């Protein structure tokens, strides 16, 4: 409750009306004058501990339980108004009870400063940020909204910063080290500090520029306060930088233009409306006999004559420069300049320049010396005339075609004979194929064919193209022709004419077809013979299995040994026949692929578990090390079986006893990789290029006794490519080999097939027996 008038105060306190009474560290009473000064409800203050009370009024410096009239304190009321006070402590008669008297300092110095800021904030709030700091701890006593925005972002109320040290409130824009340097400079120099242009980063990432004026305020020659005024000059700086950048660009462009005009091979001149030359580049001066005497357009007529490309002299009013000054735009106007000592061919282009009133103010002309080009084309024309005479006498049909119109220019004698003999409707209409007609009148018109894409390629690359095996009906007999389109280039490297050359390749095509038919017949015979081999082999194999099943216990050991050899030989021959059949199918294009969605990890594991039986018989450790737990992809299970069995068989054949074979499965971005790695004899470097070639064998002492026909790896490669994959290998002689099969990571639209029970599949077991039939055991 508020202390009443009857309360007896210490004698020395009779003039103080602002006080609180504290007992046991808790505020028990507060005077009405202090409540009026602080503008807080007494219920908020009474009952608080002393430290919480001081935090509420943001007392600075912090409470140390020792108060002196010689020390100034600052406190802030509920409306964040700062007050300078002294605090005196009086012990009362009761135990642990004392009174704190707050005496406001009425020297008017702080009040005047705060009043100044209030006025400044009132009239310049949108232009400046202004704040007053207390020294030595740089406590923020007063600040307007703009100043707070410079320190932080626009969402935080400025009142949340009043009464705090600058170290506690700076964020991104003006970091602590900036203010540390400012305070250090002010305290050291004791003078005003002005920063003309400060670049800082706002909390939202935007760049701002400001000018900062820091003014120290002294009392008795000691800095008591620091006044900081900040003005946003972002727009001014940006405009200045834009002007500077534009000036730099203009200067660069001007410098570049001067360099271009000085070094460009084309002549540039600018003619004013009064016919005076505004600009005459170094290259343009070469077109005049005495350019140093040239000041006005037309001065050169004294010793120079101008002709058109047709040979007629050009009158002054028809000269390009004069026509451009009249508003005409000139393009590719060829004129012949005859001086006293030289004749020049010049290609002239020109454009008028208009003023703000829409009237021609000047003419800009560009001169290109094409004398060398004209002379070259003249020589080329003479040479081409001789060339065309030679073409007409050649035994090859040749048609000259214009470009880009594709009109017939000339047909030599041999081409006329060919056209006269093709398709009956042209027998009587040869006269219709005349010069200047479209190429479409020729019966084997490429424009109506898919090969027109090749013509587009010729137009882009300017290189000859060939259209192979064009069928032509000649005297009711079909012939085959190769048509070559040979572009003829001018001096500028552009196509201006095309030669269509027709070459009869009927004999070559017929020979090729005959060879293909022969190979096809050979393949059919080979396939027939292979099938004929397979039939008795199957019968022999079945007979051996029957004997083993019915009479196994009645056979002697010697007979069983013979049967084992017969069985192994049958399986070897069946393996050879199967491989040959697959090769024939692949060469004939009949190797069919039937893909299913299968878990390749489980499928591979099942294959390896069965093959490990054969590996153990050779004391070889076969390990399966998948890098993934499962992976479902689309494969042909029978083709994949053959691939993996072939690689494992190859590895077992070439790996000594006691060594290891590893099978890995992993994935990359678009494929699944199956790697079979052995610790075998390896492949000599000079033989590695033969590894996938058909009927090739890599001879070595270890594996020679179990060599096959050299088809296996070739067939593995064929199967892998049929599945859309690829196979790679690496090998070091004496260390081992690694084969990697990459299969595409894709699906087919069907149910996923569970392929974990392949050990019960008789076809698979038979495949394993056949594949490993050429491995001999001791």
XYZ file of C-alpha atoms in Angstrom:
778
model
C 0.000 0.000 0.000
C 1.042 3.622 -0.438
C 2.685 5.165 2.606
C 0.420 7.772 4.286
C 1.229 11.216 5.664
C 1.385 9.894 9.200
C 4.385 7.733 8.302
C 7.462 9.176 9.944
C 10.336 9.543 7.417
C 13.978 10.129 8.191
C 14.815 13.781 8.691
C 17.135 13.917 5.671
C 14.324 12.608 3.456
C 11.801 15.297 4.163
C 12.124 16.758 0.673
C 11.941 13.405 -1.208
C 8.506 12.260 -2.328
C 9.629 9.308 -4.503
C 10.405 6.243 -2.451
C 9.747 2.570 -1.780
C 9.945 0.636 1.487
C 11.628 -2.789 1.344
C 11.347 -5.478 3.968
C 13.072 -8.842 3.724
C 14.017 -8.013 0.132
C 10.345 -7.466 -0.934
C 8.840 -4.103 -1.905
C 6.148 -3.453 0.776
C 5.215 0.144 0.107
C 5.553 2.741 -2.625
C 4.824 6.459 -2.632
C 2.134 7.890 -4.874
C 4.660 10.310 -6.406
C 6.916 7.423 -7.473
C 3.894 5.591 -8.909
C 3.085 8.743 -10.882
C 6.670 8.953 -12.096
C 6.894 5.285 -13.095
C 3.294 5.126 -14.444
C 2.929 1.505 -13.281
C 0.004 0.170 -11.278
C 1.092 -0.225 -7.655
C -0.210 -3.830 -7.702
C 2.477 -4.663 -10.228
C 5.257 -3.283 -7.998
C 4.199 -4.084 -4.418
C 5.121 -7.637 -3.578
C 7.995 -7.905 -6.044
C 11.489 -8.640 -4.901
C 13.938 -5.742 -5.253
C 15.820 -7.258 -8.207
C 12.578 -7.852 -10.171
C 11.502 -4.285 -9.385
C 14.778 -2.904 -10.752
C 14.481 -5.100 -13.847
C 10.951 -3.773 -14.390
C 12.113 -0.157 -14.388
C 15.334 -1.159 -16.209
C 17.496 0.484 -13.613
C 20.979 1.228 -14.860
C 23.642 0.670 -13.604
C 22.541 -2.565 -11.975
C 21.568 -2.620 -8.286
C 24.549 -3.224 -5.957
C 22.800 -2.476 -2.608
C 25.044 0.595 -2.212
C 23.619 3.914 -3.274
C 25.324 7.276 -3.315
C 24.211 10.790 -4.189
C 27.379 11.087 -6.268
C 26.236 8.396 -8.705
C 23.647 8.911 -11.452
C 21.173 6.171 -12.330
C 18.763 5.793 -15.224
C 15.344 4.238 -15.019
C 12.530 3.810 -17.556
C 8.828 4.123 -16.825
C 6.034 2.153 -18.371
C 6.013 4.446 -21.458
C 9.784 3.963 -21.851
C 10.603 7.493 -20.826
C 14.068 7.710 -19.312
C 14.672 9.463 -15.991
C 18.016 10.383 -14.437
C 17.964 9.887 -10.665
C 20.103 9.453 -7.586
C 19.151 6.762 -5.072
C 19.628 7.023 -1.296
C 19.139 4.135 1.106
C 17.755 4.698 4.670
C 17.644 1.903 7.193
C 14.418 1.863 9.218
C 13.957 0.786 12.776
C 12.435 -2.594 11.999
C 14.794 -5.482 11.183
C 15.636 -6.034 7.506
C 13.591 -3.008 6.520
C 14.908 0.001 4.608
C 13.688 2.817 2.416
C 14.988 3.735 -1.075
C 14.536 7.358 -2.029
C 14.644 8.261 -5.752
C 15.669 11.874 -6.350
C 15.144 12.957 -9.963
C 17.998 15.046 -11.298
C 16.669 18.429 -12.423
C 19.802 19.805 -14.022
C 17.781 19.866 -17.288
C 20.695 18.581 -19.323
C 19.226 15.158 -20.052
C 15.736 16.648 -20.345
C 16.936 19.108 -22.968
C 18.636 16.369 -24.931
C 15.580 14.157 -24.819
C 13.404 17.120 -25.758
C 15.636 17.705 -28.774
C 15.225 14.095 -29.869
C 11.465 14.327 -29.437
C 11.357 17.373 -31.692
C 13.682 15.714 -34.182
C 11.521 12.595 -34.206
C 8.386 14.709 -34.682
C 9.602 16.567 -37.763
C 12.132 14.197 -39.373
C 10.920 10.725 -38.456
C 10.711 9.533 -42.073
C 14.188 10.781 -43.013
C 16.502 10.140 -40.083
C 17.185 7.557 -37.420
C 18.300 9.190 -34.172
C 19.295 7.807 -30.771
C 20.893 8.874 -27.515
C 23.312 6.546 -25.672
C 24.640 6.812 -22.134
C 28.375 6.486 -21.521
C 30.317 4.409 -20.537
C 28.182 1.305 -21.216
C 26.369 2.795 -24.222
C 22.894 2.222 -22.865
C 20.177 3.184 -25.349
C 18.177 5.973 -23.663
C 16.068 7.147 -26.555
C 15.608 6.158 -30.222
C 13.098 6.661 -32.981
C 11.617 3.944 -35.168
C 14.010 4.525 -38.079
C 17.053 3.964 -35.912
C 15.661 0.670 -34.614
C 15.001 -0.412 -38.222
C 18.646 0.128 -39.039
C 19.655 -2.042 -36.094
C 17.183 -4.880 -36.669
C 14.148 -5.616 -38.789
C 10.817 -3.905 -39.229
C 8.779 -6.303 -37.116
C 10.276 -5.577 -33.691
C 8.907 -2.719 -31.592
C 11.419 -0.017 -30.737
C 10.371 -0.092 -27.051
C 11.928 -3.546 -26.762
C 15.360 -1.959 -27.290
C 15.075 1.041 -24.942
C 17.182 0.638 -21.818
C 19.449 -2.063 -23.309
C 23.104 -2.025 -24.192
C 23.942 -1.782 -27.860
C 25.674 -5.202 -27.625
C 22.347 -6.815 -26.703
C 20.298 -5.429 -29.585
C 22.454 -5.390 -32.738
C 21.697 -8.084 -35.276
C 22.729 -8.467 -38.914
C 22.622 -4.902 -40.222
C 25.198 -3.197 -37.997
C 27.087 -5.881 -36.064
C 28.749 -5.479 -32.688
C 32.259 -5.019 -34.057
C 31.072 -1.928 -35.987
C 29.806 -0.216 -32.839
C 32.892 -1.266 -30.882
C 35.066 0.583 -33.399
C 32.766 3.634 -33.331
C 32.812 3.901 -29.520
C 36.556 3.353 -29.430
C 37.141 6.160 -31.949
C 34.829 8.611 -30.134
C 36.359 7.972 -26.718
C 39.862 8.250 -28.128
C 39.445 11.409 -30.244
C 36.743 13.097 -28.101
C 35.422 14.492 -31.396
C 32.468 14.115 -33.719
C 32.727 11.232 -36.201
C 30.974 11.242 -39.602
C 30.607 8.200 -41.863
C 29.632 9.444 -45.301
C 28.500 6.126 -46.769
C 28.023 2.873 -44.847
C 26.891 -0.305 -46.590
C 25.081 -2.847 -44.486
C 22.950 -5.964 -44.900
C 19.393 -5.890 -43.587
C 17.857 -8.833 -41.791
C 15.821 -9.636 -44.931
C 18.983 -9.851 -47.036
C 18.597 -6.477 -48.772
C 21.539 -4.092 -49.105
C 21.117 -0.583 -47.651
C 23.334 2.487 -47.559
C 23.283 5.187 -44.884
C 25.265 8.155 -43.597
C 26.046 8.174 -39.857
C 26.837 11.171 -37.636
C 28.123 10.352 -34.126
C 28.359 13.313 -31.750
C 29.775 13.107 -28.191
C 28.012 15.229 -25.502
C 30.147 16.321 -22.590
C 29.455 17.450 -19.063
C 32.384 19.033 -17.239
C 34.704 17.962 -20.094
C 33.696 14.327 -19.700
C 31.691 12.509 -22.393
C 28.360 11.742 -20.773
C 26.184 10.924 -23.791
C 26.576 10.063 -27.462
C 24.048 11.224 -30.047
C 23.818 9.062 -33.186
C 21.955 10.267 -36.300
C 21.515 7.905 -39.278
C 20.087 8.856 -42.647
C 19.021 6.358 -45.315
C 20.825 7.269 -48.552
C 20.140 3.999 -50.390
C 18.264 5.667 -53.255
C 20.952 8.297 -53.642
C 23.760 5.722 -53.700
C 21.893 3.429 -56.085
C 21.203 6.330 -58.448
C 24.828 7.380 -58.251
C 26.042 3.842 -58.891
C 23.627 3.529 -61.819
C 24.959 6.766 -63.286
C 28.543 5.608 -62.696
C 27.768 2.223 -64.235
C 26.062 3.816 -67.230
C 29.025 6.168 -67.643
C 31.387 3.204 -67.456
C 29.352 1.252 -70.017
C 29.198 4.262 -72.339
C 32.950 4.737 -72.027
C 33.570 1.024 -72.659
C 31.257 1.087 -75.656
C 32.922 4.212 -76.977
C 36.375 2.668 -76.509
C 35.201 -0.556 -78.130
C 33.662 1.356 -81.014
C 36.901 3.244 -81.561
C 38.856 -0.019 -81.526
C 36.366 -1.612 -83.926
C 36.411 1.346 -86.286
C 40.185 1.398 -86.183
C 40.621 -2.320 -86.860
C 37.557 -3.350 -88.847
C 38.297 -4.279 -92.435
C 35.065 -2.722 -93.677
C 35.056 1.015 -94.277
C 32.644 3.079 -92.133
C 31.648 6.661 -92.826
C 29.015 8.985 -91.389
C 27.747 11.867 -93.520
C 25.987 14.878 -91.999
C 22.917 16.437 -93.534
C 25.090 19.255 -94.999
C 27.164 16.555 -96.822
C 30.169 16.992 -94.510
C 31.871 13.864 -93.190
C 31.289 13.313 -89.485
C 33.392 10.141 -89.432
C 35.688 8.445 -91.904
C 37.323 5.212 -90.635
C 40.851 4.211 -91.619
C 39.544 1.423 -93.884
C 37.144 3.839 -95.623
C 39.998 6.235 -96.437
C 41.567 3.532 -98.626
C 38.720 3.941 -101.131
C 39.871 7.506 -101.970
C 42.965 8.604 -103.862
C 43.626 11.634 -101.635
C 41.486 11.183 -98.552
C 43.185 14.056 -96.701
C 41.526 16.459 -99.185
C 38.078 14.924 -98.658
C 35.830 17.038 -96.412
C 32.418 16.794 -98.105
C 30.573 14.002 -99.821
C 31.238 14.367 -103.547
C 34.750 15.789 -103.233
C 36.145 12.474 -104.494
C 34.464 12.935 -107.889
C 37.347 15.206 -108.903
C 39.702 12.243 -109.446
C 37.477 9.163 -109.053
C 34.723 7.689 -111.248
C 31.941 5.424 -109.901
C 30.231 2.720 -111.979
C 27.452 0.291 -111.276
C 28.024 -3.466 -111.539
C 26.328 -3.231 -114.962
C 29.108 -0.949 -116.186
C 27.088 2.302 -116.297
C 28.488 5.396 -114.604
C 26.668 6.477 -111.437
C 25.416 10.068 -111.333
C 25.891 12.084 -108.134
C 22.210 11.992 -107.199
C 22.213 8.177 -107.562
C 25.250 7.606 -105.369
C 24.512 5.526 -102.239
C 25.415 8.267 -99.724
C 23.138 10.826 -101.370
C 20.250 8.349 -101.614
C 20.582 7.463 -97.911
C 20.442 11.175 -96.967
C 17.139 11.247 -98.845
C 15.814 8.545 -96.519
C 16.481 5.443 -98.610
C 17.968 2.317 -97.058
C 20.684 0.677 -99.187
C 21.693 -2.981 -99.018
C 24.323 -4.882 -101.030
C 24.740 -2.196 -103.689
C 27.816 -3.109 -105.750
C 29.734 -0.228 -107.264
C 33.031 -0.094 -109.136
C 35.412 2.663 -107.980
C 38.006 3.650 -110.558
C 40.770 5.850 -109.192
C 43.890 7.028 -110.936
C 45.931 4.022 -109.901
C 43.425 1.269 -109.027
C 39.980 -0.220 -109.600
C 37.987 -1.443 -106.593
C 34.730 -3.418 -106.334
C 32.789 -2.287 -103.271
C 29.637 -3.716 -101.647
C 27.815 -0.784 -100.018
C 25.134 -0.776 -97.306
C 23.641 2.314 -95.736
C 20.943 3.464 -93.320
C 19.576 6.929 -92.514
C 19.615 8.323 -88.947
C 16.620 10.429 -87.878
C 16.426 13.262 -85.343
C 13.669 13.753 -82.768
C 11.557 15.548 -85.408
C 11.652 12.517 -87.709
C 13.955 14.162 -90.249
C 17.147 12.584 -91.614
C 20.101 14.049 -89.712
C 22.896 11.862 -91.055
C 23.694 8.793 -93.150
C 25.752 5.813 -91.987
C 27.444 3.798 -94.749
C 29.483 0.613 -94.660
C 31.876 -0.244 -97.509
C 33.232 -3.764 -98.042
C 36.015 -4.363 -100.529
C 34.968 -7.383 -102.616
C 37.556 -6.964 -105.375
C 39.276 -10.251 -104.504
C 35.926 -12.054 -104.379
C 34.849 -10.670 -107.781
C 38.156 -11.644 -109.341
C 37.948 -15.097 -107.748
C 34.403 -15.653 -109.004
C 35.451 -14.526 -112.463
C 38.267 -17.087 -112.476
C 35.932 -19.702 -110.979
C 33.324 -19.014 -113.645
C 35.898 -19.630 -116.375
C 37.067 -22.806 -114.671
C 33.514 -24.017 -114.150
C 32.755 -23.547 -117.839
C 35.646 -25.871 -118.661
C 34.522 -28.199 -115.866
C 30.979 -28.420 -117.230
C 32.314 -29.312 -120.671
C 34.210 -32.165 -119.044
C 31.073 -33.226 -117.123
C 29.086 -33.488 -120.353
C 31.615 -35.918 -121.774
C 31.784 -38.161 -118.695
C 30.271 -41.667 -118.669
C 28.543 -40.917 -115.321
C 25.002 -39.478 -115.318
C 25.323 -35.976 -113.797
C 22.644 -33.323 -113.270
C 23.498 -29.727 -112.318
C 20.987 -28.280 -109.848
C 20.612 -24.687 -108.633
C 20.507 -23.899 -104.926
C 18.341 -23.285 -102.967
C 15.639 -23.499 -105.693
C 16.603 -27.050 -106.771
C 16.047 -26.189 -110.412
C 17.750 -28.148 -113.213
C 20.592 -26.160 -114.769
C 22.084 -28.804 -117.039
C 21.825 -32.533 -117.746
C 24.797 -34.287 -119.326
C 24.446 -36.818 -122.124
C 24.703 -39.892 -119.911
C 21.990 -38.587 -117.548
C 19.667 -37.933 -120.515
C 20.169 -41.522 -121.711
C 19.366 -42.869 -118.260
C 16.237 -40.745 -117.902
C 15.089 -41.761 -121.407
C 15.393 -45.414 -120.406
C 13.533 -45.164 -117.082
C 9.791 -45.592 -116.551
C 7.858 -45.773 -119.872
C 6.007 -42.504 -119.386
C 9.272 -40.643 -119.907
C 10.083 -42.316 -123.239
C 8.086 -39.748 -125.134
C 8.407 -36.892 -122.642
C 12.153 -36.344 -122.442
C 11.628 -32.880 -123.876
C 9.601 -32.034 -120.761
C 12.780 -32.228 -118.678
C 14.107 -28.830 -119.594
C 16.507 -26.422 -117.992
C 14.970 -24.382 -115.190
C 12.442 -27.055 -114.206
C 12.144 -28.446 -110.697
C 14.048 -31.587 -109.793
C 10.650 -33.222 -109.185
C 10.300 -33.990 -112.891
C 13.001 -36.661 -112.541
C 11.317 -40.010 -111.687
C 13.626 -40.875 -108.742
C 12.843 -37.586 -107.009
C 14.575 -37.481 -103.616
C 12.104 -34.872 -102.342
C 9.413 -37.540 -102.053
C 11.727 -39.943 -100.256
C 12.813 -40.313 -96.673
C 16.395 -39.499 -97.747
C 15.402 -35.822 -97.859
C 16.728 -35.654 -94.286
C 20.194 -36.306 -95.741
C 19.736 -33.331 -98.044
C 19.046 -31.210 -94.965
C 22.296 -32.515 -93.480
C 24.182 -31.522 -96.643
C 22.713 -28.007 -96.452
C 23.889 -27.626 -92.842
C 27.343 -29.231 -93.105
C 28.055 -28.297 -96.755
C 29.496 -31.771 -97.252
C 28.571 -34.327 -99.951
C 26.016 -36.974 -99.016
C 25.206 -40.364 -100.496
C 21.807 -42.013 -100.919
C 22.482 -45.716 -101.302
C 20.462 -48.292 -103.217
C 17.882 -46.173 -105.039
C 15.777 -48.471 -107.227
C 15.276 -47.359 -110.837
C 13.269 -49.136 -113.537
C 15.455 -49.138 -116.666
C 13.976 -50.725 -119.821
C 11.528 -52.601 -117.587
C 14.447 -53.946 -115.569
C 15.087 -52.862 -111.992
C 18.549 -51.469 -111.425
C 20.175 -50.192 -108.254
C 21.862 -46.811 -108.114
C 23.842 -44.707 -105.642
C 23.026 -40.999 -105.842
C 25.650 -38.530 -104.643
C 24.781 -34.880 -104.005
C 27.986 -32.855 -104.235
C 27.626 -29.184 -103.128
C 29.611 -26.570 -105.070
C 30.700 -23.658 -102.859
C 31.383 -20.060 -103.808
C 34.216 -17.874 -102.505
C 32.262 -17.186 -99.306
C 31.894 -20.879 -98.558
C 28.145 -20.917 -99.364
C 26.383 -23.469 -101.554
C 25.378 -21.997 -104.894
C 25.055 -25.169 -106.964
C 24.692 -28.947 -106.480
C 25.854 -31.805 -108.693
C 23.663 -34.912 -108.607
C 25.811 -37.905 -109.634
C 24.108 -41.234 -110.379
C 26.228 -44.403 -110.105
C 24.925 -47.822 -111.208
C 25.659 -50.290 -108.379
C 23.419 -53.107 -109.650
C 26.296 -55.605 -109.911
C 27.470 -54.823 -106.371
C 23.949 -55.211 -104.940
C 23.342 -58.469 -106.797
C 26.676 -59.862 -105.599
C 25.851 -58.837 -102.029
C 22.407 -60.454 -102.263
C 23.989 -63.614 -103.663
C 26.465 -63.761 -100.764
C 23.662 -63.159 -98.237
C 21.577 -65.935 -99.822
C 24.592 -68.246 -99.700
C 25.181 -67.448 -96.032
C 21.491 -67.959 -95.295
C 21.536 -71.352 -96.999
C 24.720 -72.254 -95.126
C 23.043 -71.256 -91.889
C 20.003 -73.369 -92.698
C 22.231 -76.341 -93.524
C 24.258 -75.757 -90.365
C 21.078 -75.543 -88.301
C 19.742 -78.722 -89.918
C 22.963 -80.616 -89.222
C 23.009 -79.328 -85.644
C 19.446 -80.510 -85.072
C 20.362 -83.894 -86.566
C 23.232 -84.130 -84.055
C 20.946 -83.305 -81.173
C 18.413 -86.101 -81.866
C 20.777 -89.103 -81.424
C 22.527 -87.358 -78.524
C 19.202 -87.034 -76.741
C 18.486 -90.733 -77.395
C 21.942 -91.762 -76.082
C 21.503 -89.586 -72.986
C 18.044 -91.041 -72.321
C 19.384 -94.576 -72.754
C 22.204 -93.937 -70.278
C 19.765 -92.525 -67.733
C 17.481 -95.566 -68.207
C 20.358 -98.007 -67.658
C 21.437 -96.111 -64.515
C 17.874 -96.111 -63.194
C 16.936 -99.754 -63.984
C 20.226 -101.609 -63.671
C 22.361 -99.449 -61.389
C 22.950 -102.194 -58.807
C 23.718 -104.883 -61.455
C 26.516 -102.907 -63.165
C 30.184 -103.428 -62.429
C 32.359 -100.513 -61.408
C 34.068 -100.601 -64.791
C 30.723 -100.442 -66.591
C 29.600 -97.557 -64.381
C 32.821 -95.730 -65.231
C 32.138 -96.219 -68.972
C 28.557 -95.008 -68.537
C 29.807 -91.930 -66.683
C 32.151 -91.123 -69.570
C 29.348 -91.706 -72.128
C 27.026 -89.456 -70.130
C 29.637 -86.720 -69.809
C 30.427 -86.889 -73.532
C 26.703 -86.650 -74.376
C 26.303 -83.620 -72.154
C 29.366 -81.994 -73.733
C 28.012 -82.564 -77.224
C 24.539 -81.325 -76.203
C 26.216 -78.191 -74.763
C 28.034 -77.670 -78.081
C 24.849 -78.256 -80.122
C 22.806 -75.878 -77.928
C 25.437 -73.176 -78.225
C 25.669 -73.592 -81.990
C 21.878 -73.438 -82.310
C 21.777 -70.217 -80.288
C 24.537 -68.696 -82.420
C 22.636 -69.586 -85.590
C 19.439 -68.092 -84.156
C 21.277 -64.905 -83.183
C 22.869 -64.522 -86.622
C 19.492 -65.089 -88.271
C 17.758 -62.611 -85.983
C 15.594 -65.244 -84.310
C 16.982 -64.960 -80.782
C 13.750 -64.249 -78.894
C 13.627 -62.606 -75.483
C 10.753 -63.113 -73.010
C 11.135 -60.774 -70.061
C 9.512 -61.189 -66.648
C 9.751 -59.161 -63.461
C 12.031 -61.224 -61.188
C 13.950 -60.609 -57.982
C 17.431 -60.977 -59.483
C 19.122 -61.230 -56.053
C 17.110 -64.277 -54.916
C 17.258 -65.778 -58.405
C 21.063 -65.431 -58.570
C 21.445 -66.849 -55.059
C 19.520 -70.016 -56.045
C 21.738 -70.536 -59.095
C 24.936 -70.065 -57.087
C 23.833 -72.455 -54.321
C 23.480 -75.293 -56.871
C 26.719 -74.423 -58.709
C 28.635 -74.368 -55.404
C 28.413 -78.210 -55.417
C 30.659 -78.306 -58.501
C 32.995 -75.710 -56.986
C 33.439 -77.721 -53.776
C 34.427 -80.780 -55.824
C 37.421 -78.742 -57.044
C 38.039 -77.371 -53.510
C 37.088 -73.873 -54.680
C 35.233 -71.491 -52.362
C 32.281 -69.849 -54.206
C 30.882 -66.811 -52.303
C 27.794 -64.749 -53.087
C 28.078 -61.162 -51.764
C 25.051 -59.039 -52.734
C 25.320 -55.293 -52.083
C 21.512 -55.079 -52.005
C 18.913 -57.223 -50.231
C 16.521 -57.483 -53.184
C 16.023 -55.978 -56.631
C 13.183 -56.702 -59.027
C 13.929 -56.089 -62.712
C 12.664 -57.366 -66.059
C 14.827 -60.211 -67.437
C 14.483 -63.377 -69.500
C 15.144 -65.965 -66.782
C 16.407 -68.643 -69.208
C 18.864 -66.237 -70.885
C 20.064 -64.929 -67.519
C 20.590 -68.522 -66.297
C 22.800 -69.195 -69.302
C 24.760 -65.965 -68.757
C 25.504 -66.615 -65.084
C 26.142 -70.356 -65.564
C 28.570 -69.644 -68.408
C 30.508 -67.081 -66.352
C 30.625 -69.389 -63.308
C 31.693 -72.369 -65.452
C 34.419 -70.265 -67.035
C 35.588 -69.096 -63.575
C 35.665 -72.633 -62.106
C 37.597 -73.970 -65.123
C 40.285 -71.341 -64.754
C 40.608 -71.206 -60.949
C 43.127 -73.510 -59.171
C 42.131 -75.587 -56.176
C 42.038 -73.743 -52.859
C 41.282 -70.385 -54.469
C 38.118 -68.226 -54.344
C 35.363 -67.063 -56.676
C 33.147 -64.126 -55.688
C 29.796 -63.037 -57.128
C 28.631 -59.481 -56.413
C 25.330 -57.739 -57.227
C 25.037 -53.962 -56.996
C 23.137 -51.086 -58.591
C 24.101 -47.804 -60.137
C 22.020 -44.996 -61.603
C 20.223 -46.922 -64.379
C 21.383 -50.529 -64.231
C 22.069 -53.609 -62.109
C 25.628 -54.972 -62.147
C 26.414 -58.707 -61.688
C 30.148 -59.312 -61.239
C 31.883 -62.712 -61.269
C 35.428 -62.365 -59.941
C 37.907 -65.230 -59.684
C 41.441 -65.791 -58.406
C 42.339 -67.810 -61.468
C 45.167 -67.841 -63.980
C 44.021 -64.637 -65.704
C 44.158 -63.773 -69.399
C 47.364 -62.607 -71.129
C 47.145 -58.966 -72.183
C 47.817 -59.771 -75.837
C 44.896 -62.265 -75.889
C 42.291 -60.098 -74.126
C 40.926 -58.572 -77.324
C 39.938 -62.085 -78.491
C 37.967 -62.995 -75.375
C 34.473 -62.434 -76.838
C 35.259 -63.521 -80.390
C 33.622 -66.683 -81.643
C 35.670 -69.925 -81.651
C 38.590 -68.205 -79.870
C 40.380 -70.015 -77.031
C 42.907 -68.687 -74.529
C 45.457 -71.476 -74.165
C 46.979 -72.078 -70.741
C 48.345 -75.078 -68.985
C 45.789 -75.126 -66.198
C 42.578 -74.947 -68.217
C 43.606 -76.555 -71.469
C 42.252 -79.964 -70.481
C 38.779 -78.474 -69.876
C 38.661 -76.036 -72.800
C 35.465 -75.794 -74.813
C 34.872 -74.584 -78.345
C 35.340 -70.863 -77.751
C 31.608 -70.147 -78.169
C 30.587 -69.666 -74.511
C 31.717 -66.080 -73.858
C 30.625 -65.009 -77.339
C 27.178 -66.397 -76.600
C 27.192 -64.731 -73.156
C 27.813 -61.392 -74.857
C 24.994 -62.059 -77.370
C 22.541 -62.937 -74.560
C 23.545 -59.859 -72.514
C 23.026 -57.517 -75.474
C 19.699 -59.227 -76.266
C 18.586 -58.280 -72.727
C 19.544 -54.674 -73.444
C 22.726 -54.790 -71.362
C 26.483 -54.862 -71.818
C 29.385 -56.932 -70.549
C 32.822 -55.742 -69.469
C 35.872 -57.587 -68.184
C 39.302 -56.979 -66.697
C 42.062 -59.470 -66.119
C 45.622 -59.669 -64.776
C 47.646 -62.715 -65.715
C 48.432 -64.791 -62.637
C 46.012 -62.799 -60.454
C 42.525 -63.455 -61.830
C 39.691 -62.087 -63.939
C 36.501 -60.107 -63.396
C 33.436 -60.142 -65.650
C 30.719 -57.518 -65.117
C 27.255 -57.794 -66.672
C 25.160 -54.603 -66.653
C 21.408 -55.117 -67.124
C 18.878 -52.275 -67.450
C 16.918 -51.395 -64.315
C 13.400 -51.520 -65.784
C 10.073 -53.377 -65.561
C 7.532 -55.023 -67.822
C 3.794 -54.732 -67.270
C 3.024 -58.021 -65.534
C 2.823 -59.632 -62.129
C 6.133 -60.096 -60.299
C 7.226 -63.722 -60.544
C 8.724 -65.420 -57.511
C 11.844 -67.190 -58.711
C 13.277 -68.576 -55.504
C 12.374 -72.257 -56.077
C 14.392 -72.919 -59.202
C 16.203 -75.858 -57.612
C 13.092 -77.934 -58.334
C 13.083 -76.891 -61.984
C 14.294 -79.870 -64.060
C 15.152 -77.563 -66.950
C 17.475 -75.546 -64.762
C 19.183 -78.614 -63.279
C 19.647 -79.988 -66.779
C 21.173 -76.653 -67.876
C 23.643 -76.818 -64.987
C 24.644 -80.398 -65.830
C 25.131 -79.497 -69.481
C 27.060 -76.288 -68.765
C 29.475 -77.981 -66.356
C 29.882 -81.157 -68.410
C 33.249 -80.019 -69.803
C 34.835 -79.750 -66.321
C 36.914 -82.861 -65.556
C 37.554 -84.096 -62.044
C 40.383 -86.157 -60.687
